[in-house]
Coordinates of C-alpha atoms and ligand atoms in Angstrom, one line a residue:
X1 CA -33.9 -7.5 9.0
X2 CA -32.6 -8.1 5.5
X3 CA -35.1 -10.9 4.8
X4 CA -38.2 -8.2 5.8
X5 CA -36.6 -5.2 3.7
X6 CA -35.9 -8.1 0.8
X7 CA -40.0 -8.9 1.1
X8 CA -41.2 -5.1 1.9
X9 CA -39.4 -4.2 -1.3
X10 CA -40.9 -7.4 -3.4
X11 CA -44.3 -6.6 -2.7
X12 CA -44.4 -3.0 -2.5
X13 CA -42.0 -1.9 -5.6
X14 CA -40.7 1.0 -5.5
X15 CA -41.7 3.4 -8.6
X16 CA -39.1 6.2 -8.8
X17 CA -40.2 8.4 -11.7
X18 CA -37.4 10.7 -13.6
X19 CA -39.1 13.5 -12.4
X20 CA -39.3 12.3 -8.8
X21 CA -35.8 11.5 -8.7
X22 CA -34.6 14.7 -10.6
X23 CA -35.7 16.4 -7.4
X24 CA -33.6 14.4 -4.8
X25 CA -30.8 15.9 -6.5
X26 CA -28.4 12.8 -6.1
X27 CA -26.2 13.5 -8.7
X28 CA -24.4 16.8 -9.6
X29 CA -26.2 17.5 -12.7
X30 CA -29.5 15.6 -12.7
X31 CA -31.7 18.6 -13.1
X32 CA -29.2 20.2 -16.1
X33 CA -29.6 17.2 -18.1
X34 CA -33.2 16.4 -17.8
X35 CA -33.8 20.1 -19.2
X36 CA -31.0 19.8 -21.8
X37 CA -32.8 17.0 -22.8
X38 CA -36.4 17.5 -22.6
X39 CA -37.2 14.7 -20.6
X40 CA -40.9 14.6 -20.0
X41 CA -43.0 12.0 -17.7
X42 CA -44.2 8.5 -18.1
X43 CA -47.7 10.1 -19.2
X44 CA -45.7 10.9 -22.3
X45 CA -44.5 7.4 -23.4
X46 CA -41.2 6.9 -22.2
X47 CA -40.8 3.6 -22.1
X48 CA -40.6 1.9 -18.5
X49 CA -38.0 -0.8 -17.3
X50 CA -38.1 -3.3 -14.2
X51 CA -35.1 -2.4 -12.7
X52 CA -33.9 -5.2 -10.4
X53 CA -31.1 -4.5 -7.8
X54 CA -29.7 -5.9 -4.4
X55 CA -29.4 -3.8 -1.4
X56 CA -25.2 -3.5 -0.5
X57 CA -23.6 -0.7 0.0
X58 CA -22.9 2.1 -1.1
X59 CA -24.4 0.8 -4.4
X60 CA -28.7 0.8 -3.2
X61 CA -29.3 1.3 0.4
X62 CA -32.8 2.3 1.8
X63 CA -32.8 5.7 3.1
X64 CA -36.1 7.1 4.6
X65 CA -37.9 4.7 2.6
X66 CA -35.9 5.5 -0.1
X67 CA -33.8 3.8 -2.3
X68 CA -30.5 5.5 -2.9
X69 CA -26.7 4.7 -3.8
X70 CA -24.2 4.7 -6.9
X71 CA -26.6 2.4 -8.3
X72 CA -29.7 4.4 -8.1
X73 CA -27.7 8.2 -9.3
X74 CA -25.9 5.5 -12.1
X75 CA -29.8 4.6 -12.9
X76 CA -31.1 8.0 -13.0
X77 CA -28.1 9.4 -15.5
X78 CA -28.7 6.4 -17.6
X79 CA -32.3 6.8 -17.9
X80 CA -32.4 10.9 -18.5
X81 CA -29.8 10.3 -21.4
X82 CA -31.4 7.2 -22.8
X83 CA -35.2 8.8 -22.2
X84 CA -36.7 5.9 -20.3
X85 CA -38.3 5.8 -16.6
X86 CA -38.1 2.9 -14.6
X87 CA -39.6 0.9 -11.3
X88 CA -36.7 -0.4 -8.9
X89 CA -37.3 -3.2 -7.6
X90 CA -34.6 -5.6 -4.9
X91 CA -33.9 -9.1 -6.1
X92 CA -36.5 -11.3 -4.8
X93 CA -33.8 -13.8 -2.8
X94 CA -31.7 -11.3 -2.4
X95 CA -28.4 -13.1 -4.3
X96 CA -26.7 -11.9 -7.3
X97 CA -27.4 -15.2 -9.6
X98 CA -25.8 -18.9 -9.9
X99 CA -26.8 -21.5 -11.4
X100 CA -28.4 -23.7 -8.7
X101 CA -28.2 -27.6 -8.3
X102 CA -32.2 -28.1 -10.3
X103 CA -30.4 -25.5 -13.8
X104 CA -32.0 -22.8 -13.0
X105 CA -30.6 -19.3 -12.3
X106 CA -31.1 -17.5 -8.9
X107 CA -31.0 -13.9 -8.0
X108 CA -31.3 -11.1 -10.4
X109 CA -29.5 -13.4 -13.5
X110 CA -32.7 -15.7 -12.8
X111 CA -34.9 -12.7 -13.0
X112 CA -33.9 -11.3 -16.2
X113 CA -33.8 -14.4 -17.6
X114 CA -37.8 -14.6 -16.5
X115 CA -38.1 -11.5 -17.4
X116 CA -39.1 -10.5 -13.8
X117 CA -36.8 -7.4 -14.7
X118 CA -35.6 -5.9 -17.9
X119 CA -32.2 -4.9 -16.8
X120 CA -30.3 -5.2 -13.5
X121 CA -28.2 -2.3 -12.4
X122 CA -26.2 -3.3 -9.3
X123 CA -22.5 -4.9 -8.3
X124 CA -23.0 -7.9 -10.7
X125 CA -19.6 -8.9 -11.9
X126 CA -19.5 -10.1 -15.5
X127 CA -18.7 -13.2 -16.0
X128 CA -18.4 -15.9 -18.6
X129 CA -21.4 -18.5 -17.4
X130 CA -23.4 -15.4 -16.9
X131 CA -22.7 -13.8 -20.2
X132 CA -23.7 -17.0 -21.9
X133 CA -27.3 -16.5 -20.7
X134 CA -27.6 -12.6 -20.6
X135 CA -25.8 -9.4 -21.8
X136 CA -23.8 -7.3 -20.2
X137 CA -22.8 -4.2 -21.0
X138 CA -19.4 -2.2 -20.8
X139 CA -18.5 -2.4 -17.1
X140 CA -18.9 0.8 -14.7
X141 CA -16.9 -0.5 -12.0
X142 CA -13.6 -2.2 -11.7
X143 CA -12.4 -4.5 -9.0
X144 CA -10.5 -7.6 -7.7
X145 CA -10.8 -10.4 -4.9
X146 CA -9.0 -9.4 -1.9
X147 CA -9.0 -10.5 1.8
X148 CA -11.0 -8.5 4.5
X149 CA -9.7 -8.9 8.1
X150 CA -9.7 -7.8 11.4
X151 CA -7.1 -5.8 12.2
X152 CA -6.3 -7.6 15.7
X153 CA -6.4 -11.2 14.3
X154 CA -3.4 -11.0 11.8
X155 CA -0.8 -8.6 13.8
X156 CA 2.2 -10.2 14.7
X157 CA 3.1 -10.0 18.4
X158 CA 6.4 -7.6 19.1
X159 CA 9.5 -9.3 17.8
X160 CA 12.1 -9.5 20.4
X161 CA 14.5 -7.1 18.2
X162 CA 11.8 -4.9 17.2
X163 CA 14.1 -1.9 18.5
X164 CA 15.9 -2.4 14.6
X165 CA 11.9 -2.1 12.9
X166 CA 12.6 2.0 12.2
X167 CA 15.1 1.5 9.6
X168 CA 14.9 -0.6 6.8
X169 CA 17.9 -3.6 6.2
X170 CA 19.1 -1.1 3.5
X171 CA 19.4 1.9 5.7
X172 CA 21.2 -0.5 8.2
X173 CA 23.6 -1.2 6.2
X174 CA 24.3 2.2 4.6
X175 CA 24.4 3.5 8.1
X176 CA 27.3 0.6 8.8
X177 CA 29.4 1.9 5.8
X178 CA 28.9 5.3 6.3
X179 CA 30.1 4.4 10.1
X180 CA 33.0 2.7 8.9
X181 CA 34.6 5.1 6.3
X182 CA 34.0 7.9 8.3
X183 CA 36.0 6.5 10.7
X184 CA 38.5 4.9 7.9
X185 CA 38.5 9.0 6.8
X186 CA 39.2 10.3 10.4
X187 CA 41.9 7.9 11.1
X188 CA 43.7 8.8 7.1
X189 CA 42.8 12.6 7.9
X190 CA 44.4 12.6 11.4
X191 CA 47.6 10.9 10.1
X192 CA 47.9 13.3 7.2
X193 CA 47.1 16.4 8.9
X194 CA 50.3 18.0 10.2
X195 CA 48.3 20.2 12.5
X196 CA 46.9 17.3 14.0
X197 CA 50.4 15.5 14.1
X198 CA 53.1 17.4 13.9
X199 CA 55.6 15.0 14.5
X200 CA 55.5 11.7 13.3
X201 CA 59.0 10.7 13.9
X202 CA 58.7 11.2 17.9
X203 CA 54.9 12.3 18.8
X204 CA 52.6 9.4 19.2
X205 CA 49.4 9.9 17.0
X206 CA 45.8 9.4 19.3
X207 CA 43.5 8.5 16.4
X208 CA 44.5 5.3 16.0
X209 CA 42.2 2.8 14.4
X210 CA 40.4 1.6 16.8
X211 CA 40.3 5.5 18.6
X212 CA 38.7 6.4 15.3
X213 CA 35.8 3.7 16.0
X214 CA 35.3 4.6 19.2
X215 CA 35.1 8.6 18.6
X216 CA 32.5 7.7 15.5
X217 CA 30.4 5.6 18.0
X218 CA 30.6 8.0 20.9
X219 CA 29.0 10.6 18.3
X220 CA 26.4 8.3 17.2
X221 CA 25.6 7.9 20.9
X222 CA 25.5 11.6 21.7
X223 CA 28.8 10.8 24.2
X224 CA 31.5 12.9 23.5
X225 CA 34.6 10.7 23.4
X226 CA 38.1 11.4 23.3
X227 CA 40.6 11.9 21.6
X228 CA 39.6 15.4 20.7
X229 CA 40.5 16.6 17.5
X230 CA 42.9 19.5 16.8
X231 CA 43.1 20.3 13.4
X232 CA 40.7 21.8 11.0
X233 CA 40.1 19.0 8.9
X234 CA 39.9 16.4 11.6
X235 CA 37.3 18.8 13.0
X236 CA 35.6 19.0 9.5
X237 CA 34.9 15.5 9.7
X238 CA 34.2 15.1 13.0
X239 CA 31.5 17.9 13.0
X240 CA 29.9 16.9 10.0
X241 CA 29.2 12.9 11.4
X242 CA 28.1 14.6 14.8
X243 CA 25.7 16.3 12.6
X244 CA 24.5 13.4 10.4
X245 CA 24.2 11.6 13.9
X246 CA 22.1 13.9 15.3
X247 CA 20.1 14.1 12.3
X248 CA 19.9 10.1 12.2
X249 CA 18.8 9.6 15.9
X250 CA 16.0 12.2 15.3
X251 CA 14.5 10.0 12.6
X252 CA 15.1 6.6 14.4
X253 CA 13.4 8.4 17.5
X254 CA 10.5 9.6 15.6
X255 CA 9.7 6.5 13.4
X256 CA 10.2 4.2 16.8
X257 CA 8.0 6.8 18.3
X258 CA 5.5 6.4 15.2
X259 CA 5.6 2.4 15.3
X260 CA 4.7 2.1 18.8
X261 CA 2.0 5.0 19.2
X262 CA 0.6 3.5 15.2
X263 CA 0.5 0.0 16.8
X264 CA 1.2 -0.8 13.3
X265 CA 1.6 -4.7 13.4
X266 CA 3.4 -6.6 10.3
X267 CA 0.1 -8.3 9.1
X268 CA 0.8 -12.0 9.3
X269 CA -1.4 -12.3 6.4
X270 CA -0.6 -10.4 3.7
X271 CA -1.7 -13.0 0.8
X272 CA -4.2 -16.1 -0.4
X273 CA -1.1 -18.4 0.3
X274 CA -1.0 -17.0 3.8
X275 CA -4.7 -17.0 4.6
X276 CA -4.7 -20.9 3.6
X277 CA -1.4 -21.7 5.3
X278 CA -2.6 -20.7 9.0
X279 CA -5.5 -22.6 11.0
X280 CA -6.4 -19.8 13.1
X281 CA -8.9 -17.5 11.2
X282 CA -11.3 -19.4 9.1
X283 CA -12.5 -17.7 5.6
X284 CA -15.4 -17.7 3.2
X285 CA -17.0 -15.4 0.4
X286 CA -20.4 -15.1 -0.2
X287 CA -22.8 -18.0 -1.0
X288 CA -23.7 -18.4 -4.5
X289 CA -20.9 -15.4 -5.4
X290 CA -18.8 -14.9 -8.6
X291 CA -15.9 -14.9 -5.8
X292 CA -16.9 -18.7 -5.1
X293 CA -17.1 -19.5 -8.7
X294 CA -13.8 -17.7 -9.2
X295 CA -11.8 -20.0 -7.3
X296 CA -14.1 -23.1 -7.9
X297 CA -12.9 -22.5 -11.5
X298 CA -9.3 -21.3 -10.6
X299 CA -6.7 -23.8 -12.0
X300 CA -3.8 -21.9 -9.5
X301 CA -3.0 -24.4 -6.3
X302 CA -3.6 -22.1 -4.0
X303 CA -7.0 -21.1 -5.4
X304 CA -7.9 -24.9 -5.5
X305 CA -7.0 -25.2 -1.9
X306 CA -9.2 -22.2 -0.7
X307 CA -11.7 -23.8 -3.2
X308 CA -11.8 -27.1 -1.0
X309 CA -11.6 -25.7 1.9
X310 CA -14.5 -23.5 1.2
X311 CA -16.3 -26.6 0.1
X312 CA -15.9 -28.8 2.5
X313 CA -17.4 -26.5 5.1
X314 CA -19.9 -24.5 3.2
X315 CA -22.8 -24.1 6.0
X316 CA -19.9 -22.6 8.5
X317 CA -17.8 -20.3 6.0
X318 CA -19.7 -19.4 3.3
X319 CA -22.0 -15.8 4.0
X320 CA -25.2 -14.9 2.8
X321 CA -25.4 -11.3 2.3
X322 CA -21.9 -8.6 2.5
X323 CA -23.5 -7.1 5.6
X324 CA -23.4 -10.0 7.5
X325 CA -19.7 -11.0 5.9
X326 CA -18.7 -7.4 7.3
X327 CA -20.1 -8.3 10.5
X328 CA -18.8 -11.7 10.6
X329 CA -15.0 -10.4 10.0
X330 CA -15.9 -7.7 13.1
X331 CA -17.0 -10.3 15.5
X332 CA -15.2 -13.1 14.8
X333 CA -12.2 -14.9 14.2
X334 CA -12.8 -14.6 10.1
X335 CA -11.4 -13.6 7.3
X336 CA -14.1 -12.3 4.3
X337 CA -12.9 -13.1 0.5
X338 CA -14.6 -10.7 -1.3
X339 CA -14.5 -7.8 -4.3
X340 CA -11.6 -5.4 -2.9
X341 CA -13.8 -2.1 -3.8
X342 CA -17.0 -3.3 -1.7
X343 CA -14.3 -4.2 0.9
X344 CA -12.1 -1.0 1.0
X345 CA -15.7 0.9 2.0
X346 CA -15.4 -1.5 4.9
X347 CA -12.5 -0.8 5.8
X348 CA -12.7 2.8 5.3
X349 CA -15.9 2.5 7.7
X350 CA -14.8 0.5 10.4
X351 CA -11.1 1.5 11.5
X352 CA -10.3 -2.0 12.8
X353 CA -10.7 -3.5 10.0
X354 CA -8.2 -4.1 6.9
X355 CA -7.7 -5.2 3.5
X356 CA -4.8 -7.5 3.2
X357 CA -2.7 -6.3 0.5
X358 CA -2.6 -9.1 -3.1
X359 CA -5.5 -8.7 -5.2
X360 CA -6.2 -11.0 -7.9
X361 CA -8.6 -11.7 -10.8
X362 CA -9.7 -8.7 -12.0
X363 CA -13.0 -7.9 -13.2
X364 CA -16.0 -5.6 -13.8
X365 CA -19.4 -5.0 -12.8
X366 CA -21.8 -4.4 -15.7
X367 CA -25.3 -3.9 -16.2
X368 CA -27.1 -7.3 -17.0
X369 CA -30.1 -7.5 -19.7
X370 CA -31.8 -10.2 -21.5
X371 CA -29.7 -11.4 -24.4
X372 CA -30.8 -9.2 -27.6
X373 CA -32.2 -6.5 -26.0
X374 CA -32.1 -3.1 -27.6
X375 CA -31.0 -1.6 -24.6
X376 CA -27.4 -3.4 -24.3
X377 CA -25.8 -1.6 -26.6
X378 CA -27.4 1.9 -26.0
X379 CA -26.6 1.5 -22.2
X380 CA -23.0 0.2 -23.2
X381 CA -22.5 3.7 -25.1
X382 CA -24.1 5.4 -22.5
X383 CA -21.9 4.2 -19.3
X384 CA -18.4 4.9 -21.8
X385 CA -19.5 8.7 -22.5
X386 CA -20.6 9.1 -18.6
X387 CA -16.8 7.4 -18.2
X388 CA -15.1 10.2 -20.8
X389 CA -17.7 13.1 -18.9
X390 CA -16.0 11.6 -15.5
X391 CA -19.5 11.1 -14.1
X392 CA -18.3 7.9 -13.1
X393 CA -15.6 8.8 -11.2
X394 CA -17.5 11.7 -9.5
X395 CA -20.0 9.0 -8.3
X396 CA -17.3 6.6 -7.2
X397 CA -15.8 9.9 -5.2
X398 CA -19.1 10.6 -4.1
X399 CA -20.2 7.2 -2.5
X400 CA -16.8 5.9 -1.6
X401 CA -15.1 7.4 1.8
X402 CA -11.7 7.5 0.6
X403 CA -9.9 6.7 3.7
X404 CA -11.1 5.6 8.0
X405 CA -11.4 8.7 9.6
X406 CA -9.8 7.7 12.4
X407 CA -6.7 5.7 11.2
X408 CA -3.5 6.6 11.8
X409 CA -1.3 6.8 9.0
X410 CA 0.1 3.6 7.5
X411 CA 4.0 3.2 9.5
X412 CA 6.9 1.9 7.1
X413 CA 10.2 1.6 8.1
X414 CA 12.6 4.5 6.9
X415 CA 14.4 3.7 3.5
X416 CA 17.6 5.1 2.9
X417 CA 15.8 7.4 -0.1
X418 CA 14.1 9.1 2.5
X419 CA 17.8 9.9 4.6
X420 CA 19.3 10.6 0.8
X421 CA 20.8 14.3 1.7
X422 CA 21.9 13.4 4.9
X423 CA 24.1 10.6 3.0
X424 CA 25.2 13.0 0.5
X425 CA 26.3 15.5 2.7
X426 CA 28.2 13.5 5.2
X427 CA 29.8 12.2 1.9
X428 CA 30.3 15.9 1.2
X429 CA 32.1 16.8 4.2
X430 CA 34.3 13.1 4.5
X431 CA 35.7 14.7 1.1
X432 CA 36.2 18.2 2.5
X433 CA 38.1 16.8 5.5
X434 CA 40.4 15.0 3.1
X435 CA 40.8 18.0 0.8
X436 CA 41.8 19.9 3.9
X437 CA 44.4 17.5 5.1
X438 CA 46.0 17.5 2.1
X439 CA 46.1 21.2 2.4
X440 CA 47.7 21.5 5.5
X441 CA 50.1 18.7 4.7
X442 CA 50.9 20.6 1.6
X443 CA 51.3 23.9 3.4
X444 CA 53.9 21.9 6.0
X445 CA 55.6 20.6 2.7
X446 CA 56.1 23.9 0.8
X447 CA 57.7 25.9 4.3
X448 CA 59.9 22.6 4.8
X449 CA 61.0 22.5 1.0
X450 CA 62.2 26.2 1.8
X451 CA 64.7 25.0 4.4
X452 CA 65.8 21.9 3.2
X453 CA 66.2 23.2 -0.6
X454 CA 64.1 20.2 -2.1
X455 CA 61.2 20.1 -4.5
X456 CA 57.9 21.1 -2.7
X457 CA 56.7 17.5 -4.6
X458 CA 58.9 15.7 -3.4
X459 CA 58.6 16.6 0.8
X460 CA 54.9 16.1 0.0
X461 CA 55.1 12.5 -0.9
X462 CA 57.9 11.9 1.3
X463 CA 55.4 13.4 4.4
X464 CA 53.0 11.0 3.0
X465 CA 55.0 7.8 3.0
X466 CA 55.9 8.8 6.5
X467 CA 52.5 9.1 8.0
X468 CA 51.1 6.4 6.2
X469 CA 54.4 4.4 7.0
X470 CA 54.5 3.3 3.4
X471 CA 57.8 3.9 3.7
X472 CA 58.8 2.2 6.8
X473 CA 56.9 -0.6 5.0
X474 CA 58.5 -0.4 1.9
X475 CA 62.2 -0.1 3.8
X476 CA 61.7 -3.0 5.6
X477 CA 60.4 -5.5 2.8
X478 CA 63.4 -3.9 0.9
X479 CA 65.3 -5.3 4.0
X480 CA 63.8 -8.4 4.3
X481 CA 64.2 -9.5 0.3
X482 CA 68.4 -8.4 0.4
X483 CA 68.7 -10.3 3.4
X484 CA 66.7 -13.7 1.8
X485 CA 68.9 -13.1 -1.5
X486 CA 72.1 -13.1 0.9
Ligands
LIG1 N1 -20.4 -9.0 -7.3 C1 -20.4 -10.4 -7.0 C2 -21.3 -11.2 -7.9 O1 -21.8 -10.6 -8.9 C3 -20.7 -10.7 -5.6 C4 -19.7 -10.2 -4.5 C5 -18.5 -11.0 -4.3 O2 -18.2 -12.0 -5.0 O3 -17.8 -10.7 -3.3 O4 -21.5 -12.3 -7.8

């Protein structure tokens, strides 16, 4: 199918005139700038370029035997600010150009360097053994090599303790030591609180330690367990962690809800060193590709491995065209190594499919022309002001979908940034239950120091001692040391 449009398009070219193209309309402003600038037709000696181009999308696809894409608006921009007109033609083998094994360069390199065309405008990356036989000009695109997969091929079965995935280790562990000195503070706050113990001498205290665990996890479990508290700042804190359980279960529910209904697998291959540590999904780029020369060139170890591996199987991994790559990664157990832009259009087009995260070796895509052409630098000038104008961008807006229709949104476990208020405010009321103990202890102290005649200060810290039997303590090790001196 791609062979025939390849030879329909080589032997028939297809002559787009300015004014032809003005009137498709493909880019916002075509027909405003051609005016502005009194473009006229070919009858009136514009000059005309070969245009050669490869058929990929979104950049020149055939449309009612039409050519159209980024590539073709990018053209017809360039042209009605530079005053040219042009012929489009598709690269006669249909590859983007490497040197091949007899020195000669294929694809759209080998036909400018022929002078088959006079520039090319298409995905061409720039790079150094190409710039040594042609220009390029500033690039209009940037991009990277990432991984295109299948989404079903690298998701990791269910872990067995998958019921923790919700919360992230850090909001485990804040939810641990928010458990614990809530319970510390319940446990101080019931001992302090004269309402909740009136008499520490005779009356046995139910918030013990260990009570104080088990009321905190009863809340967190939505059981109410005893003891009950009785004064106002045991209830302070005791209402205030039911709250910030309640509020905590709602989020675990939702994001376990979330993981399970996104089917949101932990990709098992999330980088190069992964792809060429596993033996179950084979990979290639395309045949002939700057991506193949990238890591045949590549000094890095894991580059050099893909390199070999690519190399020793070349007729099995390596693809021909990016629609059969995409095709390829749908059907089969593969993974595609390609330029991340072409491949997030992918993904944003076929739901099940997914860009692994790392990207590496940037680069550009530039418009090739013969080496000391007058056009280099004028196209160079012309792609940075359609950059400043944001042209560019509204093209890249305009041919790119920005996201699958149908995907669900990406799941992540809950940090603790994202539960922030609800940490602050159980913080707020631990401090509020303290404050109120002391309160009520002071209270007690103050009636007591009017019977007993003694400074308020003093039946305050003397309480204090005695429910936190730093007294008792202090009595007895008092004890202990006259006795070991006897
Ligand atoms: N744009 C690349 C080139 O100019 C081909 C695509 C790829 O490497 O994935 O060779």
């Amino acid at each position: 199918m791609d062979r025939g449009l390849h030879f329909m398009f080589c032997v028939v070219t297809t002559v787009l005139l300015l004014r032809e193209s003005s009137q498709t309309g493909a880019m916002r402003n075509d027909d405003a700038m051609i005016k502005a600038n009194g473009l006229r037709g070919p009858e009136e000696n514009l000059p005309v370029l070969t245009v050669t181009t490869i058929l990929e999308d979104p950049y020149a696809m055939v449309r009612s035997a039409e050519l159209e894409g980024y590539c073709i608006d990018l053209l017809k921009a360039l042209a009605s600010m530079l005053h040219f007109s042009y012929k489009v033609k598709v690269v006669g083998d249909g590859k983007y150009g490497a040197i091949s094994s007899n020195g000669n360069w294929t694809g759209m390199i080998g036909e400018i360097l022929r002078q088959e065309a006079d520039i090319a405008v298409a995905p061409l990356t720039v790079t150094s053994a190409r710039e040594e036989v042609v220009s390029f000009t500033t690039p209009f695109l940037q991009t990277g090599i990432g991984i295109l997969l299948r989404k079903d091929t690298i998701s990791q079965d269910m872990s067995f303790f998958h019921f923790l995935a919700p919360f992230s280790k850090e909001t485990w562990t804040g939810l641990l030591f928010a458990y614990v000195l809530t319970c510390i503070c319940l446990f101080l706050v019931a001992r302090l609180s004269p309402c909740e113990w009136n008499e520490p001498k005779n009356e046995e205290n139910h918030f013990t330690f260990l009570n104080s665990l088990w009321f905190g996890a009863g809340a967190l479990t939505l059981q109410g367990a005893t003891p009950r508290p009785k004064a106002f700042s045991v209830r302070v804190i005791a209402a205030i962690w039911w709250l910030f359980t309640i509020a905590l279960l709602a989020a675990y529910i939702a994001n376990f809800t979330a993981l399970l209904s996104s089917g949101s697998e932990q990709l098992t291959i999330q980088t190069f060193e992964d792809l060429v540590k596993q033996r179950k999904i084979e990979f290639g780029t395309l045949d002939g590709s700057s991506t193949f020369y990238f890591f045949k060139n590549s000094k890095n170890p894991i580059h050099r491995m893909i390199f070999e591996y690519m190399d020793k199987r070349r007729d099995h991994v390596l693809v021909k065209t990016y629609q059969e790559a995409v095709q390829r990664v749908m059907e089969s157990n593969y993974a595609f190594i390609g330029e991340s832009i072409s491949q997030d259009l992918a993904a944003a087009r076929h739901c099940n499919l997914i860009r692994a995260p790392e990207v590496i070796g940037d680069r550009g895509y530039g418009i090739a022309t013969a080496q000391a052409s007058q056009w280099t630098e004028k196209l160079s000038v012309a792609v940075l002001k359609l950059r400043e104008s944001g042209d560019l961008d509204y093209l890249r807006n305009k041919w790119w979908e920005s996201s699958c229709l149908h995907s669900r949104e990406r799941w992540s476990p809950l940090q603790p940034q994202a539960l922030g208020g609800l940490f602050l405010t159980l913080a707020v009321g631990l401090a509020l239950g303290v404050i109120a103990a002391m309160v009520e202890l002071s209270n007690k102290s103050r009636h007591a120091a009017g019977h007993v005649k003694k400074s308020c200060c003093s039946i305050f810290t003397e309480e204090m001692c005695t429910r936190l039997r730093i007294k008792e303590n202090t009595r007895q090790s008092q004890e202990t040391s006259g006795r070991a001196n006897a």
